PDB file of C-alpha atoms and ligand atoms in Angstrom:
ATOM      1  CA  MET E1372       0.000   0.000   0.000  1.00 81.00           C
ATOM      2  CA  SER E1373       1.385   3.430  -0.887  1.00 90.00           C
ATOM      3  CA  HIS E1374       1.517   6.278   1.621  1.00 97.00           C
ATOM      4  CA  TYR E1375       0.193   9.798   1.153  1.00 98.00           C
ATOM      5  CA  ALA E1376      -0.471  12.643   3.586  1.00 98.00           C
ATOM      6  CA  VAL E1377      -1.535  16.237   3.979  1.00 98.00           C
ATOM      7  CA  PHE E1378       0.850  18.500   5.892  1.00 98.00           C
ATOM      8  CA  GLY E1379      -0.371  21.691   7.546  1.00 97.00           C
ATOM      9  CA  HIS E1380      -0.557  23.612  10.806  1.00 96.00           C
ATOM     10  CA  PRO E1381      -3.215  23.202  12.045  1.00 93.00           C
ATOM     11  CA  VAL E1382      -4.432  20.232  10.007  1.00 95.00           C
ATOM     12  CA  SER E1383      -6.738  18.194  12.214  1.00 91.00           C
ATOM     13  CA  HIS E1384      -9.749  19.835  10.509  1.00 85.00           C
ATOM     14  CA  SER E1385      -8.637  18.600   7.065  1.00 93.00           C
ATOM     15  CA  LEU E1386     -11.097  16.601   4.973  1.00 96.00           C
ATOM     16  CA  SER E1387      -8.335  15.482   2.587  1.00 97.00           C
ATOM     17  CA  PRO E1388      -7.845  12.023   4.194  1.00 97.00           C
ATOM     18  CA  ARG E1389     -11.550  11.282   3.734  1.00 97.00           C
ATOM     19  CA  ILE E1390     -11.598  12.605   0.183  1.00 98.00           C
ATOM     20  CA  HIS E1391      -8.571  10.592  -0.947  1.00 98.00           C
ATOM     21  CA  ALA E1392      -9.878   7.455   0.789  1.00 97.00           C
ATOM     22  CA  ALA E1393     -13.173   7.888  -1.091  1.00 98.00           C
ATOM     23  CA  PHE E1394     -11.329   8.375  -4.412  1.00 98.00           C
ATOM     24  CA  GLY E1395      -9.264   5.261  -3.663  1.00 98.00           C
ATOM     25  CA  ARG E1396     -12.372   3.137  -3.019  1.00 97.00           C
ATOM     26  CA  GLN E1397     -14.032   4.517  -6.138  1.00 97.00           C
ATOM     27  CA  THR E1398     -11.054   3.729  -8.398  1.00 98.00           C
ATOM     28  CA  GLY E1399      -9.947   0.505  -6.684  1.00 97.00           C
ATOM     29  CA  ILE E1400      -6.564   1.979  -5.720  1.00 97.00           C
ATOM     30  CA  GLU E1401      -5.281   0.946  -2.295  1.00 96.00           C
ATOM     31  CA  LEU E1402      -3.727   3.818  -0.430  1.00 96.00           C
ATOM     32  CA  ASN E1403      -3.071   5.113   3.031  1.00 97.00           C
ATOM     33  CA  TYR E1404      -3.574   8.882   3.471  1.00 98.00           C
ATOM     34  CA  THR E1405      -3.040  10.618   6.795  1.00 98.00           C
ATOM     35  CA  ALA E1406      -2.850  14.171   8.172  1.00 98.00           C
ATOM     36  CA  VAL E1407       0.454  15.389   9.605  1.00 98.00           C
ATOM     37  CA  ASP E1408       0.567  18.504  11.759  1.00 98.00           C
ATOM     38  CA  ALA E1409       3.878  20.279  11.109  1.00 98.00           C
ATOM     39  CA  ALA E1410       4.711  23.796  12.246  1.00 98.00           C
ATOM     40  CA  PRO E1411       6.779  25.713   9.647  1.00 97.00           C
ATOM     41  CA  GLU E1412      10.050  25.128  11.520  1.00 98.00           C
ATOM     42  CA  ALA E1413       9.377  21.371  11.706  1.00 98.00           C
ATOM     43  CA  PHE E1414       8.026  20.908   8.164  1.00 98.00           C
ATOM     44  CA  MET E1415      11.249  19.846   6.452  1.00 97.00           C
ATOM     45  CA  GLN E1416      12.040  17.268   9.119  1.00 97.00           C
ATOM     46  CA  ALA E1417       8.498  15.888   9.082  1.00 98.00           C
ATOM     47  CA  LEU E1418       8.585  15.567   5.312  1.00 98.00           C
ATOM     48  CA  ASP E1419      11.954  13.790   5.417  1.00 97.00           C
ATOM     49  CA  ALA E1420      10.571  11.315   7.956  1.00 97.00           C
ATOM     50  CA  PHE E1421       7.500  10.761   5.777  1.00 98.00           C
ATOM     51  CA  ALA E1422       9.684  10.071   2.716  1.00 97.00           C
ATOM     52  CA  ALA E1423      11.899   7.720   4.738  1.00 97.00           C
ATOM     53  CA  GLY E1424       8.769   5.808   5.745  1.00 96.00           C
ATOM     54  CA  GLY E1425       7.729   5.285   2.125  1.00 96.00           C
ATOM     55  CA  GLY E1426       5.726   8.466   1.536  1.00 98.00           C
ATOM     56  CA  ARG E1427       4.988   8.817  -2.181  1.00 98.00           C
ATOM     57  CA  GLY E1428       3.010  12.020  -2.304  1.00 98.00           C
ATOM     58  CA  ALA E1429       1.805  14.835  -0.073  1.00 98.00           C
ATOM     59  CA  ASN E1430      -0.621  17.685  -0.115  1.00 98.00           C
ATOM     60  CA  VAL E1431       0.431  20.852   1.625  1.00 97.00           C
ATOM     61  CA  THR E1432      -1.925  23.331   3.217  1.00 96.00           C
ATOM     62  CA  LEU E1433      -1.610  26.518   5.226  1.00 92.00           C
ATOM     63  CA  PRO E1434       0.843  27.970   6.066  1.00 94.00           C
ATOM     64  CA  LEU E1435       3.362  25.731   4.271  1.00 97.00           C
ATOM     65  CA  LYS E1436       2.746  26.175   0.530  1.00 96.00           C
ATOM     66  CA  GLU E1437       5.495  28.677  -0.132  1.00 95.00           C
ATOM     67  CA  ALA E1438       7.949  26.614   1.968  1.00 97.00           C
ATOM     68  CA  ALA E1439       6.961  23.536  -0.059  1.00 98.00           C
ATOM     69  CA  PHE E1440       7.732  25.403  -3.273  1.00 98.00           C
ATOM     70  CA  ALA E1441      11.187  26.288  -1.954  1.00 97.00           C
ATOM     71  CA  LEU E1442      12.150  22.682  -1.143  1.00 97.00           C
ATOM     72  CA  CYS E1443      11.214  21.099  -4.501  1.00 98.00           C
ATOM     73  CA  SER E1444      13.898  19.978  -6.926  1.00 98.00           C
ATOM     74  CA  ALA E1445      11.452  20.464  -9.815  1.00 98.00           C
ATOM     75  CA  THR E1446       8.175  22.337 -10.138  1.00 98.00           C
ATOM     76  CA  SER E1447       5.378  22.505 -12.707  1.00 98.00           C
ATOM     77  CA  GLU E1448       4.728  25.673 -14.655  1.00 96.00           C
ATOM     78  CA  ARG E1449       1.589  26.432 -12.644  1.00 94.00           C
ATOM     79  CA  ALA E1450       3.515  25.990  -9.380  1.00 96.00           C
ATOM     80  CA  GLN E1451       6.163  28.392 -10.682  1.00 96.00           C
ATOM     81  CA  ARG E1452       3.539  30.962 -11.595  1.00 93.00           C
ATOM     82  CA  ALA E1453       2.043  30.580  -8.121  1.00 93.00           C
ATOM     83  CA  GLY E1454       5.357  30.459  -6.264  1.00 94.00           C
ATOM     84  CA  ALA E1455       3.517  27.958  -4.076  1.00 95.00           C
ATOM     85  CA  VAL E1456       3.058  24.184  -4.039  1.00 97.00           C
ATOM     86  CA  ASN E1457       0.098  22.193  -2.698  1.00 98.00           C
ATOM     87  CA  THR E1458       0.984  18.811  -4.251  1.00 98.00           C
ATOM     88  CA  LEU E1459       4.316  17.040  -3.752  1.00 98.00           C
ATOM     89  CA  THR E1460       5.308  13.865  -5.587  1.00 98.00           C
ATOM     90  CA  ARG E1461       8.347  11.763  -4.663  1.00 98.00           C
ATOM     91  CA  ASN E1462      10.390  11.014  -7.790  1.00 96.00           C
ATOM     92  CA  ASP E1463      13.883   9.498  -7.717  1.00 96.00           C
ATOM     93  CA  GLY E1464      14.372  10.476  -4.084  1.00 96.00           C
ATOM     94  CA  GLN E1465      13.339  14.105  -4.637  1.00 97.00           C
ATOM     95  CA  TRP E1466      10.177  16.141  -4.327  1.00 98.00           C
ATOM     96  CA  HIS E1467       8.454  17.449  -7.425  1.00 98.00           C
ATOM     97  CA  GLY E1468       5.926  20.215  -6.818  1.00 98.00           C
ATOM     98  CA  ASP E1469       2.658  21.181  -8.482  1.00 98.00           C
ATOM     99  CA  ASN E1470      -0.215  23.476  -7.597  1.00 98.00           C
ATOM    100  CA  THR E1471      -3.784  22.257  -8.119  1.00 98.00           C
ATOM    101  CA  ASP E1472      -5.573  24.996  -6.133  1.00 98.00           C
ATOM    102  CA  GLY E1473      -6.222  27.211  -9.141  1.00 98.00           C
ATOM    103  CA  ILE E1474      -7.481  24.486 -11.437  1.00 98.00           C
ATOM    104  CA  GLY E1475      -9.535  23.139  -8.526  1.00 98.00           C
ATOM    105  CA  LEU E1476     -11.308  26.461  -8.029  1.00 98.00           C
ATOM    106  CA  VAL E1477     -11.888  27.077 -11.730  1.00 98.00           C
ATOM    107  CA  ARG E1478     -13.181  23.518 -12.318  1.00 98.00           C
ATOM    108  CA  ASP E1479     -15.630  23.889  -9.469  1.00 98.00           C
ATOM    109  CA  LEU E1480     -16.943  27.252 -10.673  1.00 98.00           C
ATOM    110  CA  THR E1481     -17.011  26.571 -14.409  1.00 97.00           C
ATOM    111  CA  GLY E1482     -17.664  22.811 -14.305  1.00 97.00           C
ATOM    112  CA  ARG E1483     -19.921  21.899 -11.392  1.00 96.00           C
ATOM    113  CA  LEU E1484     -21.584  25.320 -11.203  1.00 96.00           C
ATOM    114  CA  ARG E1485     -21.391  26.188 -14.924  1.00 96.00           C
ATOM    115  CA  LEU E1486     -20.430  29.779 -14.199  1.00 97.00           C
ATOM    116  CA  ASP E1487     -18.631  31.872 -16.787  1.00 97.00           C
ATOM    117  CA  LEU E1488     -15.647  33.788 -15.387  1.00 98.00           C
ATOM    118  CA  ARG E1489     -14.706  35.454 -18.658  1.00 98.00           C
ATOM    119  CA  GLY E1490     -14.832  39.225 -18.641  1.00 98.00           C
ATOM    120  CA  ARG E1491     -15.504  39.479 -14.918  1.00 98.00           C
ATOM    121  CA  ARG E1492     -13.739  42.203 -12.976  1.00 98.00           C
ATOM    122  CA  ALA E1493     -12.292  40.309 -10.015  1.00 98.00           C
ATOM    123  CA  LEU E1494     -11.137  41.138  -6.499  1.00 98.00           C
ATOM    124  CA  LEU E1495      -8.863  38.672  -4.728  1.00 98.00           C
ATOM    125  CA  LEU E1496      -8.594  39.085  -0.961  1.00 98.00           C
ATOM    126  CA  GLY E1497      -5.408  37.583   0.466  1.00 97.00           C
ATOM    127  CA  ALA E1498      -1.937  36.927  -0.867  1.00 97.00           C
ATOM    128  CA  GLY E1499      -0.954  33.742   0.936  1.00 94.00           C
ATOM    129  CA  GLY E1500      -0.302  30.313  -0.513  1.00 91.00           C
ATOM    130  CA  SER E1501      -3.810  29.696  -1.819  1.00 94.00           C
ATOM    131  CA  ALA E1502      -4.202  33.195  -3.309  1.00 97.00           C
ATOM    132  CA  ARG E1503      -0.941  32.559  -5.157  1.00 96.00           C
ATOM    133  CA  GLY E1504      -2.433  29.361  -6.562  1.00 95.00           C
ATOM    134  CA  VAL E1505      -5.765  30.790  -7.666  1.00 97.00           C
ATOM    135  CA  ALA E1506      -4.572  34.142  -9.080  1.00 98.00           C
ATOM    136  CA  PRO E1507      -2.950  32.761 -12.272  1.00 96.00           C
ATOM    137  CA  ALA E1508      -5.887  30.403 -12.815  1.00 97.00           C
ATOM    138  CA  LEU E1509      -8.369  33.287 -12.614  1.00 98.00           C
ATOM    139  CA  LEU E1510      -6.346  35.178 -15.221  1.00 98.00           C
ATOM    140  CA  ASP E1511      -6.266  32.067 -17.420  1.00 97.00           C
ATOM    141  CA  ALA E1512     -10.036  31.718 -16.997  1.00 98.00           C
ATOM    142  CA  GLY E1513     -10.415  35.136 -18.613  1.00 98.00           C
ATOM    143  CA  VAL E1514     -11.203  37.648 -15.865  1.00 98.00           C
ATOM    144  CA  SER E1515     -10.921  41.150 -17.307  1.00 98.00           C
ATOM    145  CA  GLU E1516      -9.009  42.575 -14.341  1.00 98.00           C
ATOM    146  CA  LEU E1517      -7.650  41.140 -11.089  1.00 98.00           C
ATOM    147  CA  ILE E1518      -7.181  43.407  -8.092  1.00 98.00           C
ATOM    148  CA  ILE E1519      -5.359  41.909  -5.124  1.00 98.00           C
ATOM    149  CA  ALA E1520      -5.666  43.272  -1.589  1.00 98.00           C
ATOM    150  CA  ASN E1521      -3.994  41.839   1.473  1.00 98.00           C
ATOM    151  CA  ARG E1522      -3.616  42.717   5.151  1.00 96.00           C
ATOM    152  CA  THR E1523       0.149  42.879   4.579  1.00 98.00           C
ATOM    153  CA  PRO E1524       0.248  45.017   1.417  1.00 98.00           C
ATOM    154  CA  GLU E1525       3.791  44.008   0.430  1.00 98.00           C
ATOM    155  CA  ARG E1526       2.607  40.445  -0.171  1.00 97.00           C
ATOM    156  CA  ALA E1527      -0.157  41.694  -2.488  1.00 98.00           C
ATOM    157  CA  ASP E1528       2.423  43.781  -4.366  1.00 98.00           C
ATOM    158  CA  ALA E1529       4.721  40.770  -4.681  1.00 97.00           C
ATOM    159  CA  LEU E1530       1.903  38.558  -5.985  1.00 96.00           C
ATOM    160  CA  ALA E1531       0.764  41.162  -8.521  1.00 97.00           C
ATOM    161  CA  ASP E1532       4.363  41.579  -9.726  1.00 96.00           C
ATOM    162  CA  ALA E1533       4.887  37.811  -9.963  1.00 94.00           C
ATOM    163  CA  LEU E1534       1.825  37.429 -12.185  1.00 94.00           C
ATOM    164  CA  GLY E1535       3.605  39.501 -14.816  1.00 94.00           C
ATOM    165  CA  GLU E1536       0.419  40.960 -16.299  1.00 95.00           C
ATOM    166  CA  PRO E1537       0.545  44.655 -15.331  1.00 95.00           C
ATOM    167  CA  GLU E1538      -2.356  45.439 -17.675  1.00 96.00           C
ATOM    168  CA  ARG E1539      -4.739  43.110 -15.847  1.00 98.00           C
ATOM    169  CA  ALA E1540      -3.341  42.364 -12.369  1.00 98.00           C
ATOM    170  CA  HIS E1541      -2.695  45.054  -9.756  1.00 97.00           C
ATOM    171  CA  SER E1542      -2.494  45.344  -5.994  1.00 98.00           C
ATOM    172  CA  ARG E1543      -4.417  47.834  -3.862  1.00 98.00           C
ATOM    173  CA  TYR E1544      -4.381  48.784  -0.211  1.00 97.00           C
ATOM    174  CA  TRP E1545      -7.314  47.158   1.593  1.00 96.00           C
ATOM    175  CA  GLU E1546      -8.412  50.559   2.943  1.00 95.00           C
ATOM    176  CA  ASP E1547      -8.498  52.015  -0.590  1.00 97.00           C
ATOM    177  CA  LEU E1548     -10.873  49.359  -1.958  1.00 97.00           C
ATOM    178  CA  VAL E1549     -13.798  51.667  -1.200  1.00 96.00           C
ATOM    179  CA  ASN E1550     -12.692  53.757  -4.210  1.00 96.00           C
ATOM    180  CA  GLU E1551     -12.496  50.789  -6.610  1.00 96.00           C
ATOM    181  CA  GLY E1552     -16.072  50.570  -7.832  1.00 97.00           C
ATOM    182  CA  ASP E1553     -17.790  47.191  -7.980  1.00 97.00           C
ATOM    183  CA  PHE E1554     -16.642  43.705  -8.907  1.00 98.00           C
ATOM    184  CA  ALA E1555     -18.331  40.815 -10.694  1.00 98.00           C
ATOM    185  CA  LEU E1556     -16.242  38.315  -8.746  1.00 98.00           C
ATOM    186  CA  ILE E1557     -14.902  38.580  -5.179  1.00 98.00           C
ATOM    187  CA  VAL E1558     -12.752  35.730  -3.868  1.00 98.00           C
ATOM    188  CA  ASN E1559     -11.871  35.478  -0.197  1.00 98.00           C
ATOM    189  CA  ALA E1560      -8.526  33.680   0.056  1.00 97.00           C
ATOM    190  CA  THR E1561      -7.727  34.868   3.573  1.00 96.00           C
ATOM    191  CA  SER E1562      -7.655  32.736   6.689  1.00 94.00           C
ATOM    192  CA  ALA E1563      -9.058  35.612   8.770  1.00 93.00           C
ATOM    193  CA  SER E1564     -11.999  33.585  10.053  1.00 90.00           C
ATOM    194  CA  ARG E1565      -9.669  30.898  11.380  1.00 83.00           C
ATOM    195  CA  SER E1566      -8.246  33.319  13.887  1.00 80.00           C
ATOM    196  CA  GLY E1567     -11.676  33.834  15.378  1.00 77.00           C
ATOM    197  CA  ALA E1568     -12.866  36.863  13.371  1.00 76.00           C
ATOM    198  CA  THR E1569     -16.646  36.550  13.202  1.00 79.00           C
ATOM    199  CA  GLU E1570     -17.253  39.560  10.953  1.00 85.00           C
ATOM    200  CA  PHE E1571     -15.781  40.393   7.587  1.00 90.00           C
ATOM    201  CA  SER E1572     -15.006  44.061   7.101  1.00 88.00           C
ATOM    202  CA  LEU E1573     -15.396  45.189   3.499  1.00 94.00           C
ATOM    203  CA  PRO E1574     -17.339  48.073   1.910  1.00 95.00           C
ATOM    204  CA  PHE E1575     -20.748  46.947   0.601  1.00 96.00           C
ATOM    205  CA  GLN E1576     -20.361  49.038  -2.558  1.00 95.00           C
ATOM    206  CA  LEU E1577     -17.828  46.527  -3.886  1.00 97.00           C
ATOM    207  CA  SER E1578     -20.684  44.217  -4.821  1.00 97.00           C
ATOM    208  CA  THR E1579     -23.849  44.282  -6.884  1.00 96.00           C
ATOM    209  CA  PRO E1580     -26.550  41.591  -7.130  1.00 95.00           C
ATOM    210  CA  ARG E1581     -24.571  40.157 -10.076  1.00 96.00           C
ATOM    211  CA  THR E1582     -21.409  39.712  -8.021  1.00 97.00           C
ATOM    212  CA  LEU E1583     -20.253  36.142  -7.532  1.00 97.00           C
ATOM    213  CA  ALA E1584     -18.817  35.824  -4.009  1.00 97.00           C
ATOM    214  CA  VAL E1585     -16.470  32.905  -3.472  1.00 98.00           C
ATOM    215  CA  ASP E1586     -14.895  31.870  -0.187  1.00 97.00           C
ATOM    216  CA  LEU E1587     -12.056  29.357  -0.375  1.00 97.00           C
ATOM    217  CA  ASN E1588     -12.974  28.436   3.185  1.00 94.00           C
ATOM    218  CA  TYR E1589     -15.813  26.049   3.940  1.00 93.00           C
ATOM    219  CA  GLY E1590     -17.882  25.105   6.962  1.00 90.00           C
ATOM    220  CA  GLU E1591     -17.810  27.508   9.883  1.00 90.00           C
ATOM    221  CA  ALA E1592     -14.765  29.290   8.489  1.00 92.00           C
ATOM    222  CA  ALA E1593     -16.858  30.491   5.526  1.00 94.00           C
ATOM    223  CA  ILE E1594     -19.690  31.957   7.582  1.00 94.00           C
ATOM    224  CA  ALA E1595     -18.282  35.470   8.094  1.00 95.00           C
ATOM    225  CA  PHE E1596     -17.432  36.267   4.462  1.00 96.00           C
ATOM    226  CA  LEU E1597     -20.573  34.689   3.015  1.00 96.00           C
ATOM    227  CA  ALA E1598     -22.671  36.575   5.579  1.00 95.00           C
ATOM    228  CA  TRP E1599     -21.008  39.781   4.375  1.00 96.00           C
ATOM    229  CA  ALA E1600     -21.792  38.813   0.769  1.00 96.00           C
ATOM    230  CA  ARG E1601     -25.436  38.062   1.577  1.00 96.00           C
ATOM    231  CA  THR E1602     -25.850  41.373   3.391  1.00 96.00           C
ATOM    232  CA  ALA E1603     -24.142  43.154   0.491  1.00 95.00           C
ATOM    233  CA  GLY E1604     -26.829  41.720  -1.815  1.00 95.00           C
ATOM    234  CA  CYS E1605     -24.851  39.082  -3.753  1.00 94.00           C
ATOM    235  CA  ARG E1606     -27.104  36.423  -5.260  1.00 89.00           C
ATOM    236  CA  ASP E1607     -24.412  33.870  -6.096  1.00 94.00           C
ATOM    237  CA  MET E1608     -22.306  32.670  -3.180  1.00 96.00           C
ATOM    238  CA  VAL E1609     -19.998  29.675  -3.150  1.00 97.00           C
ATOM    239  CA  ASP E1610     -17.875  28.181  -0.403  1.00 97.00           C
ATOM    240  CA  GLY E1611     -14.623  26.261  -0.867  1.00 97.00           C
ATOM    241  CA  LEU E1612     -15.890  22.691  -0.488  1.00 97.00           C
ATOM    242  CA  GLY E1613     -16.182  22.076  -4.221  1.00 97.00           C
ATOM    243  CA  MET E1614     -12.718  23.520  -4.801  1.00 98.00           C
ATOM    244  CA  LEU E1615     -11.358  21.275  -2.069  1.00 98.00           C
ATOM    245  CA  VAL E1616     -12.701  18.169  -3.817  1.00 98.00           C
ATOM    246  CA  GLU E1617     -11.509  19.338  -7.251  1.00 98.00           C
ATOM    247  CA  GLN E1618      -7.974  20.230  -6.135  1.00 98.00           C
ATOM    248  CA  ALA E1619      -7.785  16.828  -4.433  1.00 98.00           C
ATOM    249  CA  ALA E1620      -8.948  15.099  -7.630  1.00 98.00           C
ATOM    250  CA  ALA E1621      -6.241  16.879  -9.618  1.00 98.00           C
ATOM    251  CA  ALA E1622      -3.609  15.739  -7.067  1.00 98.00           C
ATOM    252  CA  PHE E1623      -5.019  12.190  -7.149  1.00 98.00           C
ATOM    253  CA  GLU E1624      -4.677  12.177 -10.931  1.00 98.00           C
ATOM    254  CA  ILE E1625      -1.039  13.329 -10.703  1.00 98.00           C
ATOM    255  CA  TRP E1626      -0.210  10.512  -8.271  1.00 98.00           C
ATOM    256  CA  HIS E1627      -2.303   7.653  -9.645  1.00 98.00           C
ATOM    257  CA  GLY E1628      -2.894   8.545 -13.293  1.00 98.00           C
ATOM    258  CA  VAL E1629      -6.665   8.199 -12.873  1.00 98.00           C
ATOM    259  CA  ARG E1630      -9.184  11.009 -12.656  1.00 97.00           C
ATOM    260  CA  PRO E1631     -11.807  10.245  -9.999  1.00 98.00           C
ATOM    261  CA  ASP E1632     -15.450  11.266 -10.257  1.00 98.00           C
ATOM    262  CA  THR E1633     -15.786  14.257  -7.945  1.00 98.00           C
ATOM    263  CA  ALA E1634     -19.587  14.574  -7.950  1.00 97.00           C
ATOM    264  CA  PRO E1635     -20.440  11.725  -5.505  1.00 97.00           C
ATOM    265  CA  VAL E1636     -17.645  12.716  -3.145  1.00 97.00           C
ATOM    266  CA  TYR E1637     -18.761  16.335  -3.144  1.00 97.00           C
ATOM    267  CA  ALA E1638     -22.363  15.254  -2.519  1.00 96.00           C
ATOM    268  CA  ALA E1639     -21.254  13.027   0.346  1.00 95.00           C
ATOM    269  CA  LEU E1640     -19.299  15.814   1.998  1.00 95.00           C
ATOM    270  CA  ARG E1641     -22.266  18.146   1.632  1.00 93.00           C
ATOM    271  CA  GLY E1642     -24.135  15.599   3.687  1.00 86.00           C
ATOM    272  CA  LYS E1643     -26.397  14.175   1.014  1.00 57.00           C
ATOM    273  CA  ASP E1644     -25.001  10.666   1.489  1.00 46.00           C
ATOM    274  CA  ALA E1645     -22.535  10.605   4.332  1.00 44.00           C
ATOM    275  CA  SER E1646     -21.934   6.865   3.921  1.00 44.00           C
ATOM    276  CA  LEU E1647     -19.890   7.562   0.786  1.00 44.00           C
ATOM    277  CA  VAL E1648     -17.251   9.441   2.755  1.00 43.00           C
ATOM    278  CA  THR E1649     -16.576   7.844   6.096  1.00 39.00           C
ATOM    279  CA  ALA E1650     -13.839   8.772   8.544  1.00 34.00           C
ATOM    280  CA  ASP E1651     -11.206   6.116   7.803  1.00 30.00           C
TER     281      ASP E1651
HETATM  282  P1  NDP P  93      -1.771  31.351   4.215  1.00 96.97           P
HETATM  283  O1  NDP P  93      -1.452  31.193   5.661  1.00 96.97           O
HETATM  284  O2  NDP P  93      -0.720  31.075   3.218  1.00 96.97           O
HETATM  285  O3  NDP P  93      -2.291  32.858   3.943  1.00 96.97           O
HETATM  286  C1  NDP P  93      -3.259  33.429   4.793  1.00 96.97           C
HETATM  287  C2  NDP P  93      -3.806  34.698   4.174  1.00 96.97           C
HETATM  288  O4  NDP P  93      -4.857  35.194   5.007  1.00 96.97           O
HETATM  289  C3  NDP P  93      -2.772  35.812   4.044  1.00 96.97           C
HETATM  290  O5  NDP P  93      -3.077  36.586   2.919  1.00 96.97           O
HETATM  291  C4  NDP P  93      -3.000  36.584   5.340  1.00 96.97           C
HETATM  292  O6  NDP P  93      -2.574  37.925   5.278  1.00 96.97           O
HETATM  293  C5  NDP P  93      -4.504  36.531   5.433  1.00 96.97           C
HETATM  294  N1  NDP P  93      -4.991  36.728   6.789  1.00 96.97           N
HETATM  295  C6  NDP P  93      -4.766  35.938   7.864  1.00 96.97           C
HETATM  296  N2  NDP P  93      -5.392  36.431   8.951  1.00 96.97           N
HETATM  297  C7  NDP P  93      -6.014  37.573   8.553  1.00 96.97           C
HETATM  298  C8  NDP P  93      -6.828  38.531   9.221  1.00 96.97           C
HETATM  299  N3  NDP P  93      -7.121  38.417  10.514  1.00 96.97           N
HETATM  300  N4  NDP P  93      -7.318  39.561   8.487  1.00 96.97           N
HETATM  301  C9  NDP P  93      -7.035  39.684   7.163  1.00 96.97           C
HETATM  302  N5  NDP P  93      -6.254  38.806   6.480  1.00 96.97           N
HETATM  303  C10 NDP P  93      -5.753  37.764   7.164  1.00 96.97           C
HETATM  304  O7  NDP P  93      -3.058  30.443   3.974  1.00 96.97           O
HETATM  305  P2  NDP P  93      -3.610  29.878   2.580  1.00 96.97           P
HETATM  306  O8  NDP P  93      -3.497  30.941   1.564  1.00 96.97           O
HETATM  307  O9  NDP P  93      -3.021  28.571   2.287  1.00 96.97           O
HETATM  308  O10 NDP P  93      -5.159  29.615   2.930  1.00 96.97           O
HETATM  309  C11 NDP P  93      -6.075  30.699   3.074  1.00 96.97           C
HETATM  310  C12 NDP P  93      -7.462  30.118   3.396  1.00 96.97           C
HETATM  311  O11 NDP P  93      -7.970  29.424   2.257  1.00 96.97           O
HETATM  312  C13 NDP P  93      -7.390  29.120   4.537  1.00 96.97           C
HETATM  313  O12 NDP P  93      -8.406  29.392   5.487  1.00 96.97           O
HETATM  314  C14 NDP P  93      -7.568  27.781   3.873  1.00 96.97           C
HETATM  315  O13 NDP P  93      -8.248  26.841   4.684  1.00 96.97           O
HETATM  316  C15 NDP P  93      -8.383  28.115   2.632  1.00 96.97           C
HETATM  317  N6  NDP P  93      -8.093  27.203   1.524  1.00 96.97           N
HETATM  318  C16 NDP P  93      -9.074  26.423   0.982  1.00 96.97           C
HETATM  319  C17 NDP P  93      -8.795  25.562  -0.070  1.00 96.97           C
HETATM  320  C18 NDP P  93      -9.872  24.733  -0.673  1.00 96.97           C
HETATM  321  O14 NDP P  93      -9.560  23.788  -1.401  1.00 96.97           O
HETATM  322  N7  NDP P  93     -11.126  25.046  -0.444  1.00 96.97           N
HETATM  323  C19 NDP P  93      -7.448  25.432  -0.615  1.00 96.97           C
HETATM  324  C20 NDP P  93      -6.499  26.315   0.001  1.00 96.97           C
HETATM  325  C21 NDP P  93      -6.819  27.137   1.044  1.00 96.97           C
HETATM  326  P3  NDP P  93      -1.067  38.340   5.677  1.00 96.97           P
HETATM  327  O15 NDP P  93      -0.244  38.135   4.426  1.00 96.97           O
HETATM  328  O16 NDP P  93      -1.196  39.763   6.093  1.00 96.97           O
HETATM  329  O17 NDP P  93      -0.634  37.433   6.800  1.00 96.97           O
END
């Protein structure tokens, strides 16, 4: 049986072990997938121990994606554009890095939800590992403009610069967003709600009823932003559960060469048939 894991800090909340177990059952691939809590200073050592124990692949979640990028001996083009890695594959004793966050988000929005992102003026909140993954994918999906705002403005500047599309992608100070008009897409890629923030502070004039509000978070962590979006009058609101399943499917395909069917796993996680995704 081959070994896989998700590394993060914290990581006990992660649904990835259940998702990969469900994909394994669906495709008849035997695998063992666990969650490993590793603080940034302990990440390298934990990953070495995992590899020594036969680890073949790993997902990486907050706050380790940029560190994962730095330790890879080879990276995919989309990981390079993101400067962040969420999928590690052990090849010839070295880690190869990819980033499936962006494709996961876009597949969920344009595939499962059949939404068209082309021509939308987009606001991306956050500039951490996941924002780095989704920003290039949003540009590839055809958004007309991408404005990035982050609590630490230097990280938004760095992300906008790294995207290399000065015509379409710019950074703005969070406090200046009030002067930016409205957006047809607002993506929350911050982890603000994980630190206990129960309200999301953003001017209501950024949205219109046609604005699609997307939170990469799911469950309780998505409540604050989606409540803001509802109060601001957005009709279309999406949490990050579908993206989570899609980014996992893309990682599964990299490791096992088989693309699982995401729909039943998504439905199970939403609670429509919990027996499909059990806690292994
Ligand atoms: P990182 O730790 O890399 O980045 C966190 C981001 O949130 C930074 O931009 C940080 O700003 C910002 N932030 C943190 N606290 C606050 C706050 N109190 N107010 C405003 N901004 C804040 O995390 P990731 O980018 O990896 O993940 C971000 C969120 O997205 C997580 O909650 C994660 O669970 C979720 N996610 C969901 C996925 C899915 O598949 N659905 C996939 C990936 C992530 P600063 O730079 O100033 O610190």
